Amino acid sequence: MCGIFGYIGNKNCIPFIISGLEKLEYRGYDSAGMAYIRNDSVLEIKKVVGKVQNLKEILDFSDFSKVGIGHTRWATHGGISVENAHPHTDCKGNIVVVHNGIIENYKELKELLINKGHVFKSQTDTEVIPHLLEEMVDKEEIGLEEAVKELFKKLEGAFALLIMDKRNPNILYALRKQSPLIVGFGIGENFIASDIPALGDYTDRFYYLKDTQMAKISANEIKVYDMGVGKYIGVEPIRIPQDRIRAEKNGYPHFMLKEIFEQPLVVRRILSTVNKNRDELQIEDIKSIDISWEKIKKVFIVACGTSYHAGYYAKFLWEEELPYFIEVELASQMHHRNLRVPDETLFITISQSGETADVISTLRKVKEKGFKVLSLVNNPQSTVARESDYFINLRAGIEIGVAATKTFMAEIVYLGLLKEYVKNKLYKVKIDLDKWNMLPTYLENYLSNIKDQVFETAKKYYQKKNFLYLARGRNFPLALEGALKLKEISYIHAEGIPAGEMKHGPIALLDPETPVFGIAYKDDAYSKMINNLEEAKARRAPIIAIGNEKDKKLENLVDDLIPVPNIDPFYYPYMGVMVLQLFAYYVADLLGREIDQPRNLAKSVTVE
Ligand code: AGP
């Protein structure tokens, strides 16, 4: 999931491209590169392995060019090397391309082009594109614009592309099929980027390219060609206030820590969309959803990674009070499922980015079968939001840290509120809104009270090589989330295991070097959880547990108790989640990891 950025205008494109790529770096940071056409129509290409910072070090900022494109890479095809870094050019060095996505038929195309005499310099899938264009423009003598449109017919897979030809520095072409791409409208200049944070400093007027659309961009005009209708179409830019786009660390050392501490505010923002009428619950995005909740038999939740854990948590929460059969599945597994579901099935997809390819393909597959899809997304302009029948905007604000935190909180809060809404609709029961309205305050106080203790606990364990996260019932998806957070930012192996399953095998992993992190606050799973922690203790595993303050029994059983206050258990899961996020954060920080940009990861996974 790479990041691409383009500028065409009257100013020097180099600083724009560099700062644009820096704001897209959370999408991939294996290598970086850019190309620009100097006034003397010389095409300059600069590529490095590693971060945009490395690219800055080889650039000549006294160079001047009014048009350029850039790329930050998450390697899929071809190892991490300068040759495989983007941009890629054709044989003659005229046409240059940057790409986000995967060209699935690149091998056949490459073979075809090599047989026609083209010489390839990289192992990437992307390099077939400039050679294909060269073949069409130079050999078949069709103009570049027509050749660019032909790419939609010739390329299979997902692609967001920026194309520049040094023979015509006044035009940039941008294409989108699956992978996200946004054009930003300036005055005497225009911008293109994979995601909106890269554009927020330059404009507040945007257009999200739709699938099989091409934009022909000059300094003073953006024209959009829609392959579906076969002609240029008029487009209306949307206005998004810049303060909603900018992502600052606000003095925190990492975006992830800032986003953890933003969670009470995010919950408060969500609750501000709920009316105060406890008899008839109205929630902003939900009230416009015309679903006949009484007719639904099955709810099928589909998501990936952290969002999947939120869906799994909701399964337990909803089953407790709603009359539906609830199934949760990983979107990447949906490719291999032969769905047998009743017609009265509501599909719910959850995706903070709204651009996760496996979620998009599931959404399209089930819509083709005539099912309705309700989505929870953090980006109302994303593909998932635009293609769903109904969507709930998670309102978490832009999340830059690759490890999802505040969006997970927003997902489980909205799934909890949605349960209350359906319960109110089906059974006309009063909803305890006071309980909800207390949540942000409890979270705020809890975060500031507990953070130091979590840090001290992390200091004790950060050099361990394996962790097992144990929990029961609805807490198990939270244990999965805790393990995922630790894995993705500290690179320590961690596994979430249903505590009752330990005896059936995983308990063999336990020894004094393998800490157990248990979720054992006083809810319906408490007594069985205590038994499971005693079994772990018997194998001399160090035990950390989230549990109730002054719980003597638990205190005597575990090595480190991270307490939640003795209040309504309704609040425990939200507090527990923050402890799990903080623990992973502090362990990774103590290990000096690149927390906001963990190795091998990217913020949104736009390829299947
Ligand atoms: C979570 O920290 C990871 N970034 C990853 O598992 C993520 O949750 C997953 O890729 C799904 O992303 P989405 O919510 O944007 O669809």
XYZ file of C-alpha atoms and ligand atoms in Angstrom:
624
model
C 0.000 0.000 0.000
C 2.115 2.753 -1.346
C 1.605 6.496 -1.271
C 1.658 8.554 -4.459
C 1.717 12.339 -4.828
C 1.739 14.703 -7.807
C 1.987 18.468 -8.358
C 1.511 20.616 -11.451
C 1.523 24.399 -11.257
C 3.772 27.436 -11.308
C 5.720 26.880 -8.132
C 8.639 24.493 -7.549
C 7.082 21.022 -7.250
C 10.013 19.533 -5.245
C 9.067 20.823 -1.749
C 5.402 19.930 -2.373
C 6.263 16.371 -3.352
C 8.604 15.866 -0.411
C 6.113 17.118 2.172
C 3.306 15.194 0.449
C 5.304 11.960 0.624
C 6.208 12.580 4.262
C 2.478 12.792 5.044
C 1.844 9.560 3.124
C 4.741 7.639 4.656
C 2.449 5.675 6.992
C 1.262 3.885 3.844
C 4.685 2.321 3.176
C 8.304 3.176 3.837
C 10.486 0.566 2.078
C 11.751 3.049 -0.523
C 10.950 6.492 -1.891
C 11.380 8.301 -5.167
C 10.294 11.165 -7.345
C 10.534 12.462 -10.904
C 10.257 15.998 -12.192
C 10.747 17.729 -15.504
C 13.104 20.677 -15.348
C 12.344 23.675 -17.565
C 14.877 22.446 -20.045
C 12.659 19.336 -20.385
C 15.235 17.160 -18.691
C 13.543 14.377 -16.750
C 15.129 14.046 -13.290
C 14.513 10.807 -11.390
C 15.657 10.356 -7.777
C 15.164 7.072 -5.905
C 16.370 5.722 -2.568
C 15.844 2.745 -0.310
C 14.180 3.624 2.988
C 12.388 6.730 4.130
C 11.597 10.057 2.480
C 14.301 11.533 4.701
C 16.870 9.555 2.637
C 15.359 11.019 -0.542
C 15.681 14.560 0.815
C 19.376 13.915 1.360
C 20.052 13.249 -2.337
C 17.894 16.061 -3.715
C 19.169 19.343 -5.143
C 16.595 21.749 -3.698
C 17.981 24.543 -5.915
C 16.543 22.621 -8.847
C 13.278 24.040 -10.187
C 10.413 22.240 -11.869
C 6.701 22.994 -12.210
C 5.589 19.379 -12.559
C 6.494 16.208 -10.729
C 5.333 12.958 -9.199
C 6.513 11.040 -6.141
C 6.112 7.688 -4.413
C 6.684 6.029 -1.066
C 6.724 2.226 -1.343
C 5.383 -0.810 0.499
C 7.033 -3.635 -1.423
C 4.777 -6.270 -2.966
C 6.514 -7.346 -6.191
C 10.343 -7.149 -6.286
C 12.599 -6.769 -3.242
C 13.530 -3.514 -1.513
C 16.121 -1.906 -3.796
C 16.769 1.331 -5.709
C 15.928 -0.409 -9.005
C 12.546 -1.466 -7.670
C 11.809 1.932 -6.121
C 9.365 4.071 -8.068
C 9.131 6.013 -10.407
C 9.598 3.658 -13.353
C 10.179 4.711 -16.952
C 9.980 3.305 -20.452
C 13.015 2.343 -22.535
C 13.602 5.885 -23.870
C 13.061 7.611 -20.554
C 10.106 9.686 -21.799
C 7.154 8.266 -19.902
C 7.372 7.946 -16.107
C 4.915 6.287 -13.746
C 4.243 5.890 -10.020
C 1.769 3.241 -8.863
C -0.118 2.072 -5.788
C -1.694 -1.384 -6.083
C -0.904 -4.681 -7.804
C -0.936 -5.473 -11.557
C -2.053 -9.113 -11.522
C -1.281 -9.829 -15.229
C 2.126 -8.142 -15.216
C 4.048 -11.344 -15.986
C 2.223 -11.956 -19.288
C 2.505 -8.283 -20.242
C 6.225 -8.220 -19.359
C 6.927 -11.288 -21.479
C 4.988 -9.770 -24.378
C 6.906 -6.497 -24.133
C 10.297 -8.189 -23.805
C 9.495 -10.138 -26.992
C 8.841 -6.751 -28.579
C 12.326 -5.586 -27.548
C 11.599 -3.695 -24.343
C 14.352 -3.788 -21.691
C 13.260 -3.940 -18.062
C 15.353 -2.538 -15.166
C 13.308 -3.793 -12.186
C 11.442 -6.821 -10.818
C 8.313 -4.819 -10.143
C 4.847 -5.303 -11.594
C 4.604 -1.533 -12.130
C 7.349 -1.237 -14.759
C 5.157 -2.886 -17.414
C 3.025 0.291 -17.464
C 5.501 2.830 -18.959
C 6.673 0.184 -21.454
C 3.053 -0.589 -22.431
C 2.393 3.124 -22.942
C 5.610 3.458 -24.954
C 4.501 0.550 -27.134
C 1.108 2.149 -27.808
C 2.363 5.729 -28.274
C 5.477 5.037 -30.293
C 4.588 1.818 -32.154
C 0.794 1.980 -32.504
C 0.962 5.810 -32.731
C -2.027 6.509 -30.581
C -1.763 9.675 -28.471
C -0.704 9.371 -24.822
C -4.207 10.294 -23.596
C -5.808 7.442 -25.558
C -3.003 5.083 -24.537
C -3.601 5.964 -20.886
C -7.300 5.161 -21.255
C -6.336 1.822 -22.854
C -4.612 0.867 -19.603
C -8.026 0.233 -18.025
C -8.572 -2.516 -20.626
C -5.045 -3.965 -20.573
C -4.217 -3.999 -16.846
C -5.796 -6.441 -14.365
C -5.729 -5.798 -10.598
C -5.725 -2.695 -8.444
C -4.027 0.497 -9.474
C -3.812 4.183 -8.686
C -1.395 5.710 -11.176
C 0.274 9.020 -11.915
C 1.723 9.323 -15.401
C 3.975 12.054 -16.769
C 5.609 12.422 -20.201
C 8.678 14.612 -20.452
C 7.640 15.527 -23.997
C 4.540 17.201 -22.564
C 5.280 18.720 -19.101
C 1.933 20.572 -18.997
C -0.198 17.522 -18.329
C -0.342 14.846 -15.666
C -2.618 11.815 -15.928
C -4.119 10.152 -12.853
C -5.990 6.827 -13.013
C -7.925 4.907 -10.423
C -9.116 1.324 -10.268
C -9.691 0.120 -6.704
C -6.700 1.843 -5.030
C -7.726 5.255 -3.649
C -6.739 8.509 -5.388
C -7.786 12.084 -4.647
C -7.283 15.264 -6.701
C -6.899 18.581 -4.872
C -8.016 21.780 -6.559
C -5.626 24.732 -6.225
C -5.410 28.145 -7.868
C -2.943 28.019 -10.768
C -1.803 24.640 -9.400
C -3.331 21.227 -8.769
C -2.459 18.263 -6.603
C -3.023 14.493 -6.561
C -2.488 12.122 -3.635
C -3.381 8.666 -2.290
C -4.843 10.149 0.882
C -6.100 13.455 2.136
C -3.509 14.252 4.863
C -1.013 14.909 2.036
C -3.244 17.609 0.520
C -4.617 19.366 3.615
C -1.911 22.052 3.729
C -2.557 23.176 0.134
C -6.315 23.132 -0.459
C -9.717 22.319 1.049
C -11.385 21.371 -2.272
C -11.127 17.733 -3.347
C -12.508 15.126 -5.690
C -12.251 11.404 -4.855
C -11.650 9.634 -8.190
C -14.037 6.738 -8.622
C -13.180 3.343 -10.081
C -12.211 3.476 -13.804
C -11.936 7.240 -13.847
C -8.985 9.149 -15.282
C -8.096 12.736 -14.485
C -6.244 14.899 -17.029
C -4.583 17.577 -14.931
C -2.905 20.819 -15.935
C -1.945 23.809 -13.779
C -5.317 25.440 -14.373
C -7.691 22.569 -15.005
C -8.712 19.138 -13.790
C -10.828 17.161 -16.277
C -12.277 13.781 -15.279
C -12.912 11.060 -17.851
C -15.223 8.246 -16.835
C -14.565 4.966 -18.681
C -18.052 3.777 -17.728
C -19.787 6.546 -19.723
C -16.886 6.917 -22.169
C -16.597 10.690 -21.881
C -15.407 13.593 -19.754
C -17.848 14.308 -16.942
C -18.399 17.392 -14.848
C -17.250 16.933 -11.231
C -18.090 18.993 -8.169
C -15.205 19.289 -5.677
C -16.162 18.657 -2.050
C -14.948 21.045 0.628
C -13.282 19.535 3.725
C -12.078 22.069 6.330
C -8.295 21.920 6.667
C -8.392 21.523 10.455
C -10.228 18.205 9.887
C -7.372 17.041 7.666
C -4.243 18.147 9.434
C -2.689 15.565 11.715
C -0.306 16.959 14.301
C 1.396 15.144 17.197
C 0.453 17.962 19.578
C 3.601 17.465 21.575
C 3.292 13.687 21.923
C 6.389 11.678 20.887
C 4.291 9.500 18.596
C 0.943 9.761 16.771
C -0.055 6.440 18.411
C 0.270 7.844 21.959
C -1.550 11.029 20.947
C -4.325 8.909 19.406
C -4.596 6.758 22.570
C -5.072 9.895 24.643
C -7.584 11.263 22.107
C -10.025 8.408 22.835
C -12.116 10.136 25.549
C -12.601 13.065 23.155
C -13.552 10.702 20.317
C -16.153 9.013 22.548
C -17.511 12.424 23.583
C -17.783 13.426 19.890
C -19.684 10.200 19.099
C -22.055 10.672 22.039
C -22.785 14.209 20.848
C -24.557 12.579 17.895
C -26.985 10.772 20.241
C -30.224 12.563 21.180
C -31.075 12.813 24.868
C -34.396 10.985 24.531
C -33.929 7.675 26.403
C -37.366 6.431 25.274
C -36.738 6.801 21.562
C -33.002 6.648 20.837
C -31.882 8.676 17.844
C -28.233 8.509 16.672
C -27.153 10.807 13.839
C -25.894 8.408 11.142
C -28.141 5.584 12.357
C -31.530 7.350 12.205
C -31.355 7.584 8.400
C -30.804 3.826 8.091
C -34.125 2.362 6.875
C -33.466 -1.213 7.884
C -36.428 -3.313 9.115
C -34.635 -4.622 12.182
C -37.620 -6.827 13.054
C -37.279 -8.702 9.746
C -33.547 -9.497 10.075
C -32.622 -13.071 10.995
C -28.871 -12.995 10.611
C -26.143 -10.382 10.980
C -22.890 -11.164 9.149
C -19.935 -8.982 10.205
C -16.876 -8.824 7.923
C -13.581 -6.989 8.555
C -9.802 -7.339 8.867
C -7.262 -6.975 11.672
C -8.293 -4.637 14.479
C -11.646 -3.942 12.869
C -12.336 -7.688 12.852
C -11.675 -7.748 16.595
C -14.267 -4.994 17.047
C -16.768 -7.043 15.045
C -15.990 -10.159 17.061
C -16.519 -8.198 20.285
C -19.891 -6.978 18.946
C -20.948 -10.574 18.276
C -20.865 -11.286 22.011
C -22.419 -7.951 22.915
C -25.292 -8.260 20.422
C -26.049 -11.925 21.053
C -26.705 -11.071 24.695
C -29.691 -8.836 23.880
C -30.668 -9.050 20.195
C -32.575 -11.910 18.473
C -30.104 -12.405 15.640
C -27.764 -15.204 14.650
C -24.465 -13.327 14.381
C -21.506 -14.517 12.352
C -18.139 -12.783 12.105
C -15.644 -13.558 9.345
C -12.272 -12.259 8.185
C -12.692 -10.435 4.887
C -9.650 -12.222 3.440
C -11.406 -15.541 4.126
C -14.589 -14.426 2.382
C -12.965 -15.137 -1.010
C -13.068 -18.819 -0.096
C -16.524 -19.027 1.489
C -19.514 -20.409 -0.379
C -22.051 -18.256 1.450
C -25.173 -20.022 2.675
C -27.136 -17.343 4.455
C -30.854 -16.582 4.701
C -32.208 -13.705 2.575
C -32.923 -11.776 5.760
C -29.204 -11.295 6.394
C -27.696 -7.875 7.077
C -24.020 -7.580 6.211
C -21.953 -5.216 8.334
C -18.445 -4.286 7.188
C -16.047 -2.457 9.486
C -13.009 -0.610 8.132
C -11.382 2.501 9.580
C -9.672 3.382 6.281
C -12.612 2.277 4.172
C -10.045 1.217 1.563
C -9.114 -2.304 2.665
C -9.227 -4.334 -0.540
C -10.565 -7.562 1.002
C -13.426 -5.632 2.619
C -14.235 -3.845 -0.655
C -14.344 -7.098 -2.621
C -16.588 -8.705 0.027
C -18.905 -5.703 -0.026
C -19.208 -5.895 -3.833
C -19.696 -9.686 -3.741
C -22.570 -9.639 -1.242
C -24.208 -6.613 -2.896
C -24.163 -8.497 -6.188
C -26.117 -11.229 -4.362
C -28.704 -8.578 -3.395
C -27.817 -8.184 0.298
C -27.808 -4.818 2.079
C -24.514 -3.624 3.558
C -24.135 -1.336 6.568
C -20.572 -0.102 7.100
C -18.674 1.523 9.910
C -15.865 3.652 8.457
C -13.664 6.474 9.621
C -13.497 8.079 6.179
C -16.929 9.110 4.789
C -15.419 9.633 1.325
C -13.803 6.194 1.203
C -14.777 3.424 -1.225
C -16.449 1.329 1.493
C -18.548 4.314 2.597
C -19.504 5.283 -0.946
C -20.408 1.753 -2.048
C -22.321 0.687 1.092
C -26.114 0.981 1.367
C -25.700 2.635 4.745
C -22.636 3.844 6.629
C -21.779 5.150 10.059
C -18.932 7.670 10.190
C -16.706 6.666 13.133
C -15.753 10.334 13.735
C -12.374 9.377 15.224
C -10.532 11.972 13.080
C -7.587 11.031 10.902
C -5.532 8.190 12.447
C -1.873 8.335 11.438
C -0.338 5.688 13.700
C -0.334 2.421 11.709
C -1.515 0.606 14.839
C -5.207 1.386 15.119
C -6.283 2.653 18.563
C -8.897 5.455 18.632
C -10.661 3.950 15.608
C -10.998 0.640 17.497
C -12.523 2.527 20.416
C -14.901 4.313 18.035
C -15.842 0.974 16.443
C -16.719 -0.770 19.728
C -18.558 2.324 21.034
C -20.664 2.617 17.863
C -21.352 -1.138 17.822
C -22.489 -0.795 21.454
C -24.722 2.190 20.609
C -26.113 0.393 17.567
C -27.099 -2.505 19.844
C -28.895 -0.057 22.142
C -30.631 1.539 19.135
C -31.895 -1.805 17.775
C -32.937 -2.911 21.261
C -34.899 0.323 21.625
C -36.485 -0.155 18.208
C -37.406 -3.828 18.738
C -38.428 -3.859 22.372
C -39.212 -0.167 23.092
C -36.968 -0.430 26.171
C -35.531 2.709 27.788
C -31.800 3.196 27.168
C -29.570 4.208 30.074
C -27.965 7.227 28.385
C -26.491 8.515 31.643
C -24.339 5.417 31.743
C -23.027 6.195 28.263
C -22.566 9.869 28.930
C -20.284 9.097 31.863
C -17.973 7.029 29.670
C -15.691 9.814 28.290
C -15.050 11.204 31.758
C -14.283 7.783 33.210
C -11.882 7.116 30.327
C -10.150 10.478 30.724
C -9.582 9.984 34.451
C -8.612 6.382 34.038
C -6.005 7.119 31.362
C -4.241 9.746 33.425
C -4.391 7.545 36.555
C -3.241 4.277 35.042
C -0.583 5.275 32.472
C 2.370 5.334 34.873
C 1.532 1.938 36.307
C 1.243 0.466 32.833
C 4.635 1.975 31.997
C 6.207 0.446 35.120
C 4.712 -2.930 34.182
C 6.040 -2.630 30.625
C 9.511 -1.920 32.026
C 9.408 -5.315 33.780
C 8.476 -7.316 30.698
C 9.676 -5.544 27.557
C 12.555 -7.932 26.994
C 10.393 -11.048 26.931
C 10.158 -12.837 23.562
C 6.657 -14.362 23.755
C 3.371 -13.313 25.352
C 0.028 -15.125 25.676
C -3.080 -12.952 26.066
C -5.855 -14.856 27.826
C -9.510 -13.972 28.270
C -13.006 -15.469 28.104
C -16.268 -14.577 26.410
C -16.591 -11.082 25.049
C -13.157 -10.199 26.474
C -11.445 -12.681 24.153
C -11.617 -10.386 21.095
C -9.999 -7.707 23.292
C -7.205 -10.163 24.160
C -6.745 -10.742 20.415
C -6.501 -6.968 19.984
C -3.953 -6.649 22.816
C -1.812 -9.357 21.199
C -2.083 -7.704 17.775
C -1.008 -4.309 19.149
C 2.059 -5.831 20.802
C 2.973 -7.838 17.690
C 2.634 -5.034 15.193
C 4.627 -2.343 17.003
C 7.123 -4.242 19.208
C 7.722 -7.210 16.864
C 7.373 -9.549 19.912
C 5.432 -12.768 19.244
C 2.093 -12.600 21.039
C -1.039 -14.706 20.795
C -4.579 -14.194 22.017
C -6.010 -17.472 23.296
C -9.452 -18.221 24.790
C -8.409 -18.999 28.385
C -10.510 -22.157 28.448
C -8.569 -23.471 25.458
C -5.163 -23.440 27.194
C -5.558 -26.946 28.608
C -6.158 -28.252 25.085
C -2.586 -27.487 23.986
C -1.238 -23.911 24.289
C -0.502 -24.411 28.006
C 2.551 -26.356 26.781
C 4.041 -22.986 25.781
C 4.113 -21.701 29.331
C 7.360 -21.242 31.239
C 8.945 -18.483 33.376
C 9.986 -16.639 30.182
C 6.485 -16.524 28.663
C 4.299 -13.939 30.407
C 0.538 -14.331 30.433
C -1.559 -11.166 30.090
C -5.034 -11.943 31.458
C -8.288 -9.965 31.349
C -9.895 -10.845 34.687
C -12.132 -8.083 35.886
C -15.302 -8.996 37.779
C -17.817 -9.845 35.059
C -19.605 -13.067 34.166
C -16.308 -14.702 33.087
C -14.451 -13.900 36.345
C -14.499 -17.182 38.283
C -13.524 -19.364 35.343
C -10.840 -16.836 34.410
C -9.335 -17.135 37.896
C -9.098 -20.928 37.419
C -7.318 -20.450 34.099
C -4.825 -18.021 35.613
C -4.148 -20.479 38.438
C -3.357 -23.149 35.807
C -0.884 -20.716 34.211
C 0.581 -19.860 37.609
C 1.144 -23.552 38.236
C 3.436 -23.567 35.184
C 5.407 -20.674 36.717
C 4.457 -18.223 33.949
C 4.667 -14.546 35.068
C 1.134 -13.152 35.086
C -0.059 -9.634 34.339
C -3.792 -9.090 34.752
C -6.340 -6.343 34.247
C -8.713 -6.760 37.180
C -10.676 -4.920 39.834
C -8.844 -2.730 42.326
C -8.468 -4.298 45.765
C -9.325 -7.753 44.372
C -7.204 -9.577 46.939
C -7.746 -12.983 45.358
C -6.433 -11.795 42.011
C -3.716 -9.642 43.587
C -2.307 -12.707 45.387
C -2.498 -14.806 42.246
C -0.795 -12.529 39.712
C 2.587 -10.783 39.528
C 1.181 -7.489 38.286
C -2.417 -6.332 38.671
C -3.442 -3.335 36.549
C -6.654 -2.296 38.297
C -9.910 -0.951 36.943
C -12.025 0.957 39.487
C -14.933 -0.866 41.194
C -17.622 0.749 39.075
C -20.274 -0.567 36.657
C -18.682 -3.427 34.640
C -20.120 -1.685 31.567
C -16.963 0.486 31.589
C -14.364 -2.294 32.020
C -13.884 -3.296 28.340
C -13.269 0.327 27.259
C -10.757 0.782 30.090
C -9.159 -2.606 29.425
C -8.606 -1.741 25.759
C -6.642 1.387 26.685
C -4.432 -0.626 29.090
C -3.653 -3.121 26.314
C -2.840 -0.287 23.868
C -0.621 1.534 26.394
C 1.227 -1.646 27.384
C 2.085 -2.398 23.762
C 3.078 1.230 23.204
C 5.441 1.384 26.206
C 7.043 -1.997 25.415
C 7.679 -0.902 21.820
C 9.003 2.467 22.989
C 11.372 0.825 25.462
C 12.633 -1.316 22.578
C 13.132 1.848 20.494
C 10.759 0.697 17.769
C 9.443 2.925 14.964
C 6.024 3.006 16.613
C 4.082 5.048 14.063
C 5.608 3.199 11.128
C 6.288 -0.377 12.200
C 8.349 -2.492 9.817
C 6.597 -4.362 7.024
C 3.229 -2.690 7.789
C 1.084 -0.003 6.237
C -1.976 1.887 7.441
C -4.433 0.717 4.828
C -4.127 -2.547 2.954
C -5.351 -1.701 -0.552
C -4.365 -4.993 -2.178
C -5.915 -8.461 -1.612
C -4.369 -2.510 13.119
O -3.603 -1.837 14.022
C -3.756 -2.677 11.812
N -3.388 -1.442 11.257
C -4.559 -3.526 10.849
O -4.778 -4.780 11.422
C -5.908 -2.936 10.449
O -6.799 -3.007 11.508
C -6.476 -3.726 9.275
O -5.591 -3.596 8.197
C -7.876 -3.247 8.890
O -7.817 -1.934 8.479
P -9.186 -1.143 8.240
O -9.896 -1.009 9.541
O -8.734 0.174 7.690
O -9.968 -1.930 7.235
